[in-house]
mmCIF file of C-alpha atoms in Angstrom:
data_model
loop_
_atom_site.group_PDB
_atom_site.id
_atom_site.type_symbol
_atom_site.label_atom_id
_atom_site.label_comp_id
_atom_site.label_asym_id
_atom_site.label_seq_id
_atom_site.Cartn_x
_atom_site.Cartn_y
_atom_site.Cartn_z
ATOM 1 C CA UNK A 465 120.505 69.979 127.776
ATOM 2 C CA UNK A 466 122.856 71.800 125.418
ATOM 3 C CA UNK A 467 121.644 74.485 123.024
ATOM 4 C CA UNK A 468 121.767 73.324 118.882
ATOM 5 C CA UNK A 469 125.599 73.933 118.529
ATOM 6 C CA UNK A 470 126.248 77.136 116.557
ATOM 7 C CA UNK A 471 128.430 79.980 116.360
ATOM 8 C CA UNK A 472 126.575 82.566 118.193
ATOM 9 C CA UNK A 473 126.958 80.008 121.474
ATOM 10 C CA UNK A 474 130.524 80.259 120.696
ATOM 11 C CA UNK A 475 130.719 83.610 120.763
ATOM 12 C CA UNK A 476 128.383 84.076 124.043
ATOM 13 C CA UNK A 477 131.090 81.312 125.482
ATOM 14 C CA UNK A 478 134.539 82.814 124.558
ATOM 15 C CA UNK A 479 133.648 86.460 125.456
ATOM 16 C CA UNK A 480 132.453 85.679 129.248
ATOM 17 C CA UNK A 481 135.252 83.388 129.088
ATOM 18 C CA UNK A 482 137.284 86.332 128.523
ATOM 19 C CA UNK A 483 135.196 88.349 131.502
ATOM 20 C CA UNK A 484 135.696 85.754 133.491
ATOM 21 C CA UNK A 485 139.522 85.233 133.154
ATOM 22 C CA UNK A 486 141.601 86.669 135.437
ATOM 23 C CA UNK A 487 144.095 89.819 133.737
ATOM 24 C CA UNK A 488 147.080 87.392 134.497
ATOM 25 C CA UNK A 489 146.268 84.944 132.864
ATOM 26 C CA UNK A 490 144.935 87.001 129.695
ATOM 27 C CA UNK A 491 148.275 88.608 129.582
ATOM 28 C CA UNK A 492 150.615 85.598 130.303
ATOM 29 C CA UNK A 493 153.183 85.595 127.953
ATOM 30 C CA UNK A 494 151.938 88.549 125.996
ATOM 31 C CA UNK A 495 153.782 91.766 125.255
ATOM 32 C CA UNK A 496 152.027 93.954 127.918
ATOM 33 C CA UNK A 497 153.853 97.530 126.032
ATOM 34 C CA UNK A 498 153.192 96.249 122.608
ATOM 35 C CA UNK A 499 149.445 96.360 123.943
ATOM 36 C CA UNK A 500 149.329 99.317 125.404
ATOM 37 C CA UNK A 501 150.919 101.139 122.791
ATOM 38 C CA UNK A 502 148.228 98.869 120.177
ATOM 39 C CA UNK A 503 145.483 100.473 122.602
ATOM 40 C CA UNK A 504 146.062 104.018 122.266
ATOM 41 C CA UNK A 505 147.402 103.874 118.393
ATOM 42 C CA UNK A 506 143.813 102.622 118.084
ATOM 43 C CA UNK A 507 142.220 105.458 119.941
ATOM 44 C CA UNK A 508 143.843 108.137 118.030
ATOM 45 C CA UNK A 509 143.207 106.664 114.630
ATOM 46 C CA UNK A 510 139.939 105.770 115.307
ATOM 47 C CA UNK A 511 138.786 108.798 117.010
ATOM 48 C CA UNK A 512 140.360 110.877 113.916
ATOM 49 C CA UNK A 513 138.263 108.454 112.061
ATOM 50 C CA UNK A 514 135.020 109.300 113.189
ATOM 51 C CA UNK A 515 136.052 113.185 113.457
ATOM 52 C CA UNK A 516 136.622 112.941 109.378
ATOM 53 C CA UNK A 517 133.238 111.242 108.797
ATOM 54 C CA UNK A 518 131.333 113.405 111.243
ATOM 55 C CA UNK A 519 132.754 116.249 109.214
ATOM 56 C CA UNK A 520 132.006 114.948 105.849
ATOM 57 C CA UNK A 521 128.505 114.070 106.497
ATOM 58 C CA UNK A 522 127.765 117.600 107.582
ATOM 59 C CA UNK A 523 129.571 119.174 105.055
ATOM 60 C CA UNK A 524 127.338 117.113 102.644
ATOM 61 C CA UNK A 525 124.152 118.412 105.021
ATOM 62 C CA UNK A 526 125.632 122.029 104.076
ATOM 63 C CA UNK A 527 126.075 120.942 100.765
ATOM 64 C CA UNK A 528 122.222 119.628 100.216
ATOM 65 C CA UNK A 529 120.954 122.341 101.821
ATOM 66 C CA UNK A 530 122.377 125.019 99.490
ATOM 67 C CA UNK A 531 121.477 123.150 96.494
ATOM 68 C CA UNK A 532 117.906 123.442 97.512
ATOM 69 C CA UNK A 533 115.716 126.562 96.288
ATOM 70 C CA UNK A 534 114.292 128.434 98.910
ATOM 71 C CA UNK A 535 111.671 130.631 96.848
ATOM 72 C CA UNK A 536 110.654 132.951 99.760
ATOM 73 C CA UNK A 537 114.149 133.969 100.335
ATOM 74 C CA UNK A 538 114.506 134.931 96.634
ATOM 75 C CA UNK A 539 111.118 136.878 96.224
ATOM 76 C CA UNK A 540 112.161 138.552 99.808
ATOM 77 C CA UNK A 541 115.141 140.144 98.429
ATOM 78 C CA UNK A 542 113.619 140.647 94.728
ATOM 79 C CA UNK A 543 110.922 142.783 96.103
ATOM 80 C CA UNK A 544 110.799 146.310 97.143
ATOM 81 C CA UNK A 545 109.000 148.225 100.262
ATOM 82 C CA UNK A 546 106.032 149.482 98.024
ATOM 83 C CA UNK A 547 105.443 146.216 96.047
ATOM 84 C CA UNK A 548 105.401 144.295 99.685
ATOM 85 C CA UNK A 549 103.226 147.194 100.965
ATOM 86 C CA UNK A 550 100.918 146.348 97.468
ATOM 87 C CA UNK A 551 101.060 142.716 98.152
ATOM 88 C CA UNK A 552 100.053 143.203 102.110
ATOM 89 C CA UNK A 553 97.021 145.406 101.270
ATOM 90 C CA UNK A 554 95.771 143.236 98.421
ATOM 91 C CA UNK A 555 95.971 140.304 100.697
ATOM 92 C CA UNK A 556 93.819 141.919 103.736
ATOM 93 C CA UNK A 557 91.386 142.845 100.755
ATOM 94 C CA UNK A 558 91.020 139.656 99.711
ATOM 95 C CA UNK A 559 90.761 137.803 103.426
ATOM 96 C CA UNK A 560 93.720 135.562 102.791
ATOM 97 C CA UNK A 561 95.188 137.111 106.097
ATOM 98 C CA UNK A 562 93.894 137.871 109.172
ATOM 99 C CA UNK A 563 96.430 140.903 109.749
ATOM 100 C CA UNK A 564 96.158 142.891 113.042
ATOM 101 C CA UNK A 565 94.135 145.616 112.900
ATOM 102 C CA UNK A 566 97.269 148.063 111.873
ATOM 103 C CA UNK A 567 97.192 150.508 109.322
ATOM 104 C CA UNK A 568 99.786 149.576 106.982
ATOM 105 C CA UNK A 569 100.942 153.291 106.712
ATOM 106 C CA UNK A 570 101.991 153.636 109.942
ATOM 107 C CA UNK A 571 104.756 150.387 109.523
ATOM 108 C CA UNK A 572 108.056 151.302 108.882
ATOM 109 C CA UNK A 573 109.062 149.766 105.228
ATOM 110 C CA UNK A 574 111.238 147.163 107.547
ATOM 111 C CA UNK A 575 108.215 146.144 109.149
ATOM 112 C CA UNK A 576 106.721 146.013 105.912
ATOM 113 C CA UNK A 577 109.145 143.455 104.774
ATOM 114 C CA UNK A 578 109.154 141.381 107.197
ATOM 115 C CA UNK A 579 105.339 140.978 107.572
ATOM 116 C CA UNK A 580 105.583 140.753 103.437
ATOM 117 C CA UNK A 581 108.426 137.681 104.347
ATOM 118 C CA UNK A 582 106.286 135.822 107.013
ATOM 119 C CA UNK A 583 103.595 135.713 104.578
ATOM 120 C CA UNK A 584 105.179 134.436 101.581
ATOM 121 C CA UNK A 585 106.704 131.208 103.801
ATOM 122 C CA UNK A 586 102.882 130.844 104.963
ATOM 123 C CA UNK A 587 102.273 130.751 101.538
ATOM 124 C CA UNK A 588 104.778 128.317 100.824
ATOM 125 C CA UNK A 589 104.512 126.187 103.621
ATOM 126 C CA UNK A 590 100.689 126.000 102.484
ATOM 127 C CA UNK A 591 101.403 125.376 98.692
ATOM 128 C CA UNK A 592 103.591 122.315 100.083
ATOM 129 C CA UNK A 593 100.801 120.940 102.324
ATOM 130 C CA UNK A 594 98.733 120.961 99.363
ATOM 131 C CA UNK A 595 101.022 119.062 97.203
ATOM 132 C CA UNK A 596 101.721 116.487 99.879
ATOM 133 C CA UNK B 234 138.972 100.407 106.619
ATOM 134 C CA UNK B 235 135.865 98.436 106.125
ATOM 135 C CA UNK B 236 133.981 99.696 102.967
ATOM 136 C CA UNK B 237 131.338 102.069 104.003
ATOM 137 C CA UNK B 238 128.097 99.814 104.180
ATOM 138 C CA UNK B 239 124.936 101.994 105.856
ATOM 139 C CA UNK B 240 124.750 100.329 109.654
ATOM 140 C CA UNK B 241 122.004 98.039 109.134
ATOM 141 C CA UNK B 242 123.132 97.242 112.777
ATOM 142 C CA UNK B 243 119.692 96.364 114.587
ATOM 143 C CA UNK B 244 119.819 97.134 117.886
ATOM 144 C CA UNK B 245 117.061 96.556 120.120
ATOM 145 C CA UNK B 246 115.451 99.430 121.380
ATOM 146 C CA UNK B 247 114.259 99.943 125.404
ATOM 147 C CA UNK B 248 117.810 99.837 126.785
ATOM 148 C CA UNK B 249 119.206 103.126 128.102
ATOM 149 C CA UNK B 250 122.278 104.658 125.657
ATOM 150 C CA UNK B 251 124.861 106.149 127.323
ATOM 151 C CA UNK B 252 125.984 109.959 126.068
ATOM 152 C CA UNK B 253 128.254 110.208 123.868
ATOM 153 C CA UNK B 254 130.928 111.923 127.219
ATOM 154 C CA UNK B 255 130.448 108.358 129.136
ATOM 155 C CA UNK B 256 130.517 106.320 125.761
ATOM 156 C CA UNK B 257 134.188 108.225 125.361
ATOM 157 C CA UNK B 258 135.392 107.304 129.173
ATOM 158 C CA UNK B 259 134.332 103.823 128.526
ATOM 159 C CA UNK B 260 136.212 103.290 125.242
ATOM 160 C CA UNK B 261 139.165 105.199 126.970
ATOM 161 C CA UNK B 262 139.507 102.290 129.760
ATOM 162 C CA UNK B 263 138.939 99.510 127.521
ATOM 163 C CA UNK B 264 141.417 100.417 125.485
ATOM 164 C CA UNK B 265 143.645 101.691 127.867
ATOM 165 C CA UNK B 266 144.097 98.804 130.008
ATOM 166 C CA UNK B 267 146.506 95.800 128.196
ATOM 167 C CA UNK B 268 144.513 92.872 129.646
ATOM 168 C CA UNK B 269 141.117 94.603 127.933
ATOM 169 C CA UNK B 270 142.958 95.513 124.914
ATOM 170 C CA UNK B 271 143.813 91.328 124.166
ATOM 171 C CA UNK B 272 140.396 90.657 125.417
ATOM 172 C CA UNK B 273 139.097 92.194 122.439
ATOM 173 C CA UNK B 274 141.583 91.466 120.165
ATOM 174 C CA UNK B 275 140.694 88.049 120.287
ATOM 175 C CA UNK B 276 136.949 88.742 120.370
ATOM 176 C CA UNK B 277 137.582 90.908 116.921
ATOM 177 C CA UNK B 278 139.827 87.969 115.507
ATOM 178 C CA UNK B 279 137.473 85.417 116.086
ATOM 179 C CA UNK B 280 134.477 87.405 114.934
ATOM 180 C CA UNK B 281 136.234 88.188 111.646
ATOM 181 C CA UNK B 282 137.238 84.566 110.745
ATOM 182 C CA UNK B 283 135.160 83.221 108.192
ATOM 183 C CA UNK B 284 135.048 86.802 106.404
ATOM 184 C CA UNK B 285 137.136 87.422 103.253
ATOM 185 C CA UNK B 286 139.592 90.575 103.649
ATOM 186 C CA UNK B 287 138.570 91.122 107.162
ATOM 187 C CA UNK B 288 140.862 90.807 109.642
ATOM 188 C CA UNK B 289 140.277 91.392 113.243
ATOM 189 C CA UNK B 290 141.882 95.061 113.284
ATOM 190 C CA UNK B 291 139.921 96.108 110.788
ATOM 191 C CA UNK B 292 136.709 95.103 112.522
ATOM 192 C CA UNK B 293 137.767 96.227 115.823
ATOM 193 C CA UNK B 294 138.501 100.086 115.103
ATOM 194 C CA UNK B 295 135.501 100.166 112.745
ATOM 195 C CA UNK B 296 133.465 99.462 116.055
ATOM 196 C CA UNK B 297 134.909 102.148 117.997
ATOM 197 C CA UNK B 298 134.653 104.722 115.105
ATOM 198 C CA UNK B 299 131.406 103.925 114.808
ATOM 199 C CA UNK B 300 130.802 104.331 118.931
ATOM 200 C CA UNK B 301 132.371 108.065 118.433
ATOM 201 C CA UNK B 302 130.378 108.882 115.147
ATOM 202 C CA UNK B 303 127.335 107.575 117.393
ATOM 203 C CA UNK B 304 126.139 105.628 114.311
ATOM 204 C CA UNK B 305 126.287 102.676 117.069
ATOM 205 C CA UNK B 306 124.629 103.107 120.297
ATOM 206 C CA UNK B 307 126.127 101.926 123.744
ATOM 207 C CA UNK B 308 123.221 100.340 126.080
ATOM 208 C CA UNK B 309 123.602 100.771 129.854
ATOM 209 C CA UNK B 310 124.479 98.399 132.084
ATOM 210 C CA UNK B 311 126.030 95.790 129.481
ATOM 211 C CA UNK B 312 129.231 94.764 129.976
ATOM 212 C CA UNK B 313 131.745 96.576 127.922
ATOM 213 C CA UNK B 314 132.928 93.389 126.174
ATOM 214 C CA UNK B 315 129.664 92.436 125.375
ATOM 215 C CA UNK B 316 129.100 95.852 124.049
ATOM 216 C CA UNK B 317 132.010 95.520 121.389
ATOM 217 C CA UNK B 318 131.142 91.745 120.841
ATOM 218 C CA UNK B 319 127.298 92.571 119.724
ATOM 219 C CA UNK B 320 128.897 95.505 117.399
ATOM 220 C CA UNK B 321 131.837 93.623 115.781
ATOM 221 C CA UNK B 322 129.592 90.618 115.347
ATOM 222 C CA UNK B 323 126.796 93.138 113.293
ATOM 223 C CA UNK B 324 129.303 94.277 111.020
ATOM 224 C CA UNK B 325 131.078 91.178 110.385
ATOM 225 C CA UNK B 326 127.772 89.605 109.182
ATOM 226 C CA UNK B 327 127.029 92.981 107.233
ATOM 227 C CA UNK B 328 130.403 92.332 105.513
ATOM 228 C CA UNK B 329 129.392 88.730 105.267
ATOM 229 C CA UNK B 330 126.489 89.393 103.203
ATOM 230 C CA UNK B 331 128.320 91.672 100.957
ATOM 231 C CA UNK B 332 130.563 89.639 100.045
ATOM 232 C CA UNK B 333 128.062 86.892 99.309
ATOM 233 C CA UNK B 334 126.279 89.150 97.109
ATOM 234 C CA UNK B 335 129.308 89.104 94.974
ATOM 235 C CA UNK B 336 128.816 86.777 91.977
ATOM 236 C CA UNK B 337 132.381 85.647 92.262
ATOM 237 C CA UNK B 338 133.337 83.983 95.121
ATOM 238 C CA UNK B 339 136.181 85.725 96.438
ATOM 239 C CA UNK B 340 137.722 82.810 98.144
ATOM 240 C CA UNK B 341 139.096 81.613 95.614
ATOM 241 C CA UNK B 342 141.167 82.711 92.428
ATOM 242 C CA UNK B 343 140.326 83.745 89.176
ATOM 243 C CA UNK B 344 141.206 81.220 86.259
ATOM 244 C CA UNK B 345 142.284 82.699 82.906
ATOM 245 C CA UNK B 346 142.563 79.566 80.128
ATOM 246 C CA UNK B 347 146.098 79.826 78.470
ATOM 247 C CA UNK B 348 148.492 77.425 76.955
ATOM 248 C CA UNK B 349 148.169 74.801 74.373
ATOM 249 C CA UNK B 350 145.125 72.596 76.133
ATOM 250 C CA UNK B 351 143.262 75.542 76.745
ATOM 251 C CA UNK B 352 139.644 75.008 75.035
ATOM 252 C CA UNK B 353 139.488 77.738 72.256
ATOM 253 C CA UNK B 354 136.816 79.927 74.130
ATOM 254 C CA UNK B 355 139.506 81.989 75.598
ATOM 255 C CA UNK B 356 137.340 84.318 77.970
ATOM 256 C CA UNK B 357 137.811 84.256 81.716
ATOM 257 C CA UNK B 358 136.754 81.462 83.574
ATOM 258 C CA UNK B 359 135.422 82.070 87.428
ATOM 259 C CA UNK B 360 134.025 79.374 89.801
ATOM 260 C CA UNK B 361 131.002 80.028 91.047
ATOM 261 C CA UNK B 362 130.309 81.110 94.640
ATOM 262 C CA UNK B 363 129.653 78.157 97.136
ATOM 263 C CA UNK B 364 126.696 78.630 98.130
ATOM 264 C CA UNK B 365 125.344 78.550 102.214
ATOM 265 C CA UNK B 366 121.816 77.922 103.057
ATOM 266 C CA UNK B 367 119.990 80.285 105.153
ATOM 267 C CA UNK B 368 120.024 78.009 108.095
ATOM 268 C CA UNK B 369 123.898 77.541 107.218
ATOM 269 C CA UNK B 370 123.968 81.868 107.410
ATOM 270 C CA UNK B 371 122.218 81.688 111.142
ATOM 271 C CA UNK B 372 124.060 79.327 112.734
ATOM 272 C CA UNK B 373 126.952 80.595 111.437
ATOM 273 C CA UNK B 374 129.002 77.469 109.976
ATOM 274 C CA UNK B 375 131.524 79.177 108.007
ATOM 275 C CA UNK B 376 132.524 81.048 110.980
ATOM 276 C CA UNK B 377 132.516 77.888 113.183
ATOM 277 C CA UNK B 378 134.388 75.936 110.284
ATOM 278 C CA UNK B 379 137.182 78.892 110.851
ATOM 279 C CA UNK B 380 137.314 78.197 114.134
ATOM 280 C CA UNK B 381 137.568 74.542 113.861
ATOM 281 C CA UNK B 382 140.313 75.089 111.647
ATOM 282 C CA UNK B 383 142.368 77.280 113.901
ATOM 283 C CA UNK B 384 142.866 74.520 116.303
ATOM 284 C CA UNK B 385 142.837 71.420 113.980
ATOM 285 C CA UNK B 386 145.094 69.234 115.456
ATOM 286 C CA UNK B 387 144.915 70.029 119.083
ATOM 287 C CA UNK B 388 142.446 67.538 121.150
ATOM 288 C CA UNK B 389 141.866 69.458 123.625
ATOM 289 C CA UNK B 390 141.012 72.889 122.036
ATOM 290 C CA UNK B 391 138.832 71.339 119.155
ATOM 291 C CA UNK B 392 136.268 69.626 122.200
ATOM 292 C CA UNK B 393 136.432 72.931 123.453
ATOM 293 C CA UNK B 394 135.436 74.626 120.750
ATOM 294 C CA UNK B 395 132.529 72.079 120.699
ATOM 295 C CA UNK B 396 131.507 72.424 123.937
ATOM 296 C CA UNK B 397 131.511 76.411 123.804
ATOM 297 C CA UNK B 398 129.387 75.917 120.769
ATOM 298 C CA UNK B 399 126.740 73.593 122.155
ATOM 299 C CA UNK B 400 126.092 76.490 124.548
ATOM 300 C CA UNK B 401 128.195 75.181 127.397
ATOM 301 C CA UNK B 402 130.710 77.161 129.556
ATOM 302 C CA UNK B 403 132.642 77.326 133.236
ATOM 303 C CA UNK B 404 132.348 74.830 135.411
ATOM 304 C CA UNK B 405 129.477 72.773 133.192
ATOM 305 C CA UNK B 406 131.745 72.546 130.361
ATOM 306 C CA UNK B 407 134.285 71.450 132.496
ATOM 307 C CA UNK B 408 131.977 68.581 133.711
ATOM 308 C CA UNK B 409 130.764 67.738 130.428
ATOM 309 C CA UNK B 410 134.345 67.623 129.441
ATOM 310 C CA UNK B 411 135.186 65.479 132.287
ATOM 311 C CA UNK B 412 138.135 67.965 132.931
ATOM 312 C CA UNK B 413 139.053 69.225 136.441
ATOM 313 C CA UNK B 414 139.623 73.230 136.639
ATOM 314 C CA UNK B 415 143.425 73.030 135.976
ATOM 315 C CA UNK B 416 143.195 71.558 132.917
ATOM 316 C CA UNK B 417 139.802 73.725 131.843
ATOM 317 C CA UNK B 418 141.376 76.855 132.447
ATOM 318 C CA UNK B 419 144.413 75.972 130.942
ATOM 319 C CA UNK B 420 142.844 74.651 127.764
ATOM 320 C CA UNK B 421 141.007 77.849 127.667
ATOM 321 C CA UNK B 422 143.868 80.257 127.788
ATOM 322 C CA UNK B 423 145.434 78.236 125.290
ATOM 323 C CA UNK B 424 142.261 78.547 122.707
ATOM 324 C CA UNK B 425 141.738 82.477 123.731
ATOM 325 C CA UNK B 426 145.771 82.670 122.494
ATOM 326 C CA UNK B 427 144.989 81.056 119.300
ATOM 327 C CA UNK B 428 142.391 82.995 118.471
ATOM 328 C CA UNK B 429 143.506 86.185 119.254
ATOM 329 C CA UNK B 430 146.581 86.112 117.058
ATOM 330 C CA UNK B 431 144.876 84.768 114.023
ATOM 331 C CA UNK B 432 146.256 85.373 111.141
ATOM 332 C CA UNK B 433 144.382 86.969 107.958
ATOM 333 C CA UNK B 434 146.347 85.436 105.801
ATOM 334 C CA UNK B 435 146.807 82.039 106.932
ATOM 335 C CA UNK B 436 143.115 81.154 108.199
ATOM 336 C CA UNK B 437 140.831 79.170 106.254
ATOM 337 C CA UNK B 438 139.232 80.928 103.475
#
């Protein structure tokens, strides 16, 4: 019993046809340089292709990335080692943090800042939770 | 270049893709053996008849630079001409649709009224787009029609053709044609031939 007659079928047919045929008989007649040279023509262009869109769709990655604000970063490099040191011991005060038991004297002001930093994106990252 | 459509290209999922290294040495001996190169050729040709502005060139290096972009997936253990078949024939029907969408049917030409029996509404005239029905879309006529129309004329190609289509191939079309293998395989290099240097230009639209 035959399948309903459609292109698809056709399709199946002609490329195990192809499979199926021996390379004489594919080639018979045919320009086997003109082929050869068509084969690789096609591998350069194409692969340059796909190396000019793989490059544009990260530089517009780059690109969307930059245009978005990152509010910690900017508060991070607006603030200084005492107001991060102010902000730190306000936060313990008010239990916001669970900070290790470490007097915040004895951090260096580099310390400071990055504690100050990991907060803030906690912060953020919580304020975004909350808005989801 | 095909326009820039995003791959709506469904491909099933629980097959095994190969890396992008192996998809590379694949693409590297299809193309880089003649016999393979003409096998696709008229795969590509075939696949883009029945699609305005598409020729098979066109469709066959948009498949591989979408194989190295990895937009489209390579399965394991499918033939590689069955591979390229699947992904030419997604984005022919991609274009397919677009060009559907179109409210002027591109197949045929634009007709500005002009000269003395022109009616006095002088604004462009277009015909309408011919319109497929959805069971026309799946079974692919237009494509088949294209086909068809590439061996019009020739017996022996045109049963073929109908024979391949009702799902038939090898030695059972053969039988059903009544043909012995001489003649089958003869027929059938002749209609791979045809196909594979279709014309854009001089197909049916």
């Amino acid at each position: 019993m035959t399948k309903p007659s459609n292109f698809n079928n056709f399709m199946d047919a002609l490329t195990q046809e192809l499979i199926d045929m021996p390379d004489e008989q594919v080639l018979e007649g045919r320009d086997v340089r003109e082929l050869q040279a068509g084969g690789q023509a096609l591998l350069r262009s194409a692969r340059a292709e796909a190396g000019k869109r793989r490059l544009a769709a990260a530089k517009a990655g780059v690109s969307a990335l930059r245009n978005k604000p990152d509010t910690s970063n900017v508060q991070v490099l607006a603030v200084s080692a005492a107001e991060a040191r102010r902000f730190i011991a306000e936060a313990q005060n008010e239990s916001r943090y669970t900070l290790a038991a470490r007097k915040l004297g004895e951090m260096s002001d580099d310390e400071v800042l990055r504690l100050y930093s990991q907060m803030k994106r906690l912060e953020d990252a919580g304020a975004k939770g909350r808005d989801e | 270049m095909i326009e820039e459509p995003e791959d709506t290209v469904e491909q099933e999922d629980g097959y095994e893709r190969l890396s992008a290294e192996d998809v590379d040495q694949e693409i590297r001996a299809l193309l880089g053996s003649a016999a393979n190169f003409a096998r696709l050729k008229s795969i590509a040709s075939t696949l883009a008849a029945g699609v305005t502005g598409l020729s098979g060139d066109d469709l066959l290096n948009e498949a591989v630079v979408r194989f190295y972009e990895g937009r489209r997936k390579w399965p394991r253990g499918v033939h590689p001409l069955v591979v390229f078949k699947s992904a030419m024939h997604s984005l022919a029907s991609d274009m397919r649709k677009r060009v559907a969408l179109s409210p002027v049917d591109e197949n045929v030409a634009l007709v500005t009224a002009g000269g003395e029996e022109a009616s006095a509404d002088s604004r462009p005239q277009v015909h309408a787009a011919v319109t497929l029905t959805p069971e026309d879309e799946l079974s692919g006529k237009k494509q088949l029609a294209a086909v068809y129309a590439v061996v019009a004329g020739d017996e022996d190609l045109e049963l073929l053709v109908m024979v391949w289509a009702d799902g038939l191939r090898g030695e059972e079309a053969a039988n059903e044609l009544d043909w012995d293998k001489k003649k089958y395989e003869a027929a059938r290099k002749r209609l791979t031939r045809r196909l594979g240097a279709l014309d854009p230009d001089r197909r049916l639209k």
